[in-house]
Amino acid sequence: MAKNRMFMPNPDGSDSYLVNLAGAVLLSADAIFGDPNETTPQGRTNAMRLVERTLHEAEKKGFLQSSTVWALMHRNDVNPRLKNLVQEAVGMIPNDVQGQIMQDVLNTARTDNPSAPLVTATKHPGRHEPETNPHFTRPGPDGIDPRFWEAGRALRAIVEKEGKNAIRKPEHAHLFAQLHKFAPESFKQEMAAKAREMDLLPKATHVGEDGQVVFTSQQIAEKHGISVEEVERFIAHADLDDLYSGPVFPIQ
């Protein structure tokens, strides 16, 4: 298969395509950083293995752009620059090694133990770990994590079915948490500004170790005229993974 053809029609006349290693890396990028509903955790693990192994072999031959490849893949946009870099990396790997990479990944995928821990990218830890990093996002084609839209659609469906006040029920708190967690940064900033404008937040009295303002359940309850139990029930249903639990310091 020609090195500059990542995807070629199968010569057997079927509707399938033959994919070379560069094409497999680009497909793996979508498995890792694309819509999480379209790939299993094990599938993302297998994709991680392929990308890591390919870039590792290319680095041994002098490839220096692995970090750039990861950053471009994270955008989930297969643009010309990413294609060129992946082709450059694969082009530096001997053909027999390319074949061995593909074969090893296939063999591993066929023999994976479901109970084995999922792997993450070891070369760039913290940024490319969809199974272990709770703040990991997978931008869709529009640059926004599809889970943001998913939460918005679910809340809209609840309003249409049960009425506007229904979304305030604690059992729907997880949808608000998902909406905020995967929202674009600009949206978060707009919502924070709107909350200040509408005076929805308690008076800031304490900060955490990172200097960010923190509020207690009591403060929130008093601000909105509800019980602490109701606030804590809402938080429990939200299933938040980033609640601050460290030391707090009074604002001077």
mmCIF file of N, CA and C in Angstrom, residues 170 173-175 177-178 233-240:
data_model
loop_
_atom_site.group_PDB
_atom_site.id
_atom_site.type_symbol
_atom_site.label_atom_id
_atom_site.label_comp_id
_atom_site.label_asym_id
_atom_site.label_seq_id
_atom_site.Cartn_x
_atom_site.Cartn_y
_atom_site.Cartn_z
ATOM 1 N N PRO A 170 -33.954 17.363 42.874
ATOM 2 C CA PRO A 170 -32.590 16.858 43.122
ATOM 3 C C PRO A 170 -32.170 15.730 42.193
ATOM 4 N N ALA A 173 -30.117 16.799 39.299
ATOM 5 C CA ALA A 173 -28.920 17.607 39.572
ATOM 6 C C ALA A 173 -27.725 17.154 38.750
ATOM 7 N N HIS A 174 -27.636 15.839 38.477
ATOM 8 C CA HIS A 174 -26.481 15.336 37.730
ATOM 9 C C HIS A 174 -26.426 15.914 36.323
ATOM 10 N N LEU A 175 -27.587 16.280 35.773
ATOM 11 C CA LEU A 175 -27.597 16.859 34.425
ATOM 12 C C LEU A 175 -27.017 18.268 34.433
ATOM 13 N N ALA A 177 -24.786 19.264 36.603
ATOM 14 C CA ALA A 177 -23.353 19.049 36.829
ATOM 15 C C ALA A 177 -22.661 18.676 35.522
ATOM 16 N N GLN A 178 -23.284 17.811 34.731
ATOM 17 C CA GLN A 178 -22.716 17.414 33.446
ATOM 18 C C GLN A 178 -22.669 18.588 32.480
ATOM 19 N N ARG A 233 -28.767 17.062 49.514
ATOM 20 C CA ARG A 233 -29.424 16.059 48.681
ATOM 21 C C ARG A 233 -29.172 16.368 47.204
ATOM 22 N N PHE A 234 -29.234 17.643 46.856
ATOM 23 C CA PHE A 234 -28.957 18.066 45.480
ATOM 24 C C PHE A 234 -27.523 17.721 45.096
ATOM 25 N N ILE A 235 -26.586 18.006 45.996
ATOM 26 C CA ILE A 235 -25.170 17.723 45.734
ATOM 27 C C ILE A 235 -24.942 16.224 45.583
ATOM 28 N N ALA A 236 -25.617 15.429 46.424
ATOM 29 C CA ALA A 236 -25.460 13.977 46.355
ATOM 30 C C ALA A 236 -25.943 13.446 45.012
ATOM 31 N N HIS A 237 -27.071 13.964 44.532
ATOM 32 C CA HIS A 237 -27.603 13.516 43.247
ATOM 33 C C HIS A 237 -26.725 13.990 42.089
ATOM 34 N N ALA A 238 -26.049 15.110 42.288
ATOM 35 C CA ALA A 238 -25.192 15.626 41.213
ATOM 36 C C ALA A 238 -23.981 14.745 40.980
ATOM 37 N N ASP A 239 -23.599 13.955 41.997
ATOM 38 C CA ASP A 239 -22.464 13.033 41.881
ATOM 39 C C ASP A 239 -21.212 13.764 41.393
ATOM 40 N N LEU A 240 -20.881 14.854 42.056
ATOM 41 C CA LEU A 240 -19.735 15.676 41.667
ATOM 42 C C LEU A 240 -18.429 14.984 42.027
#
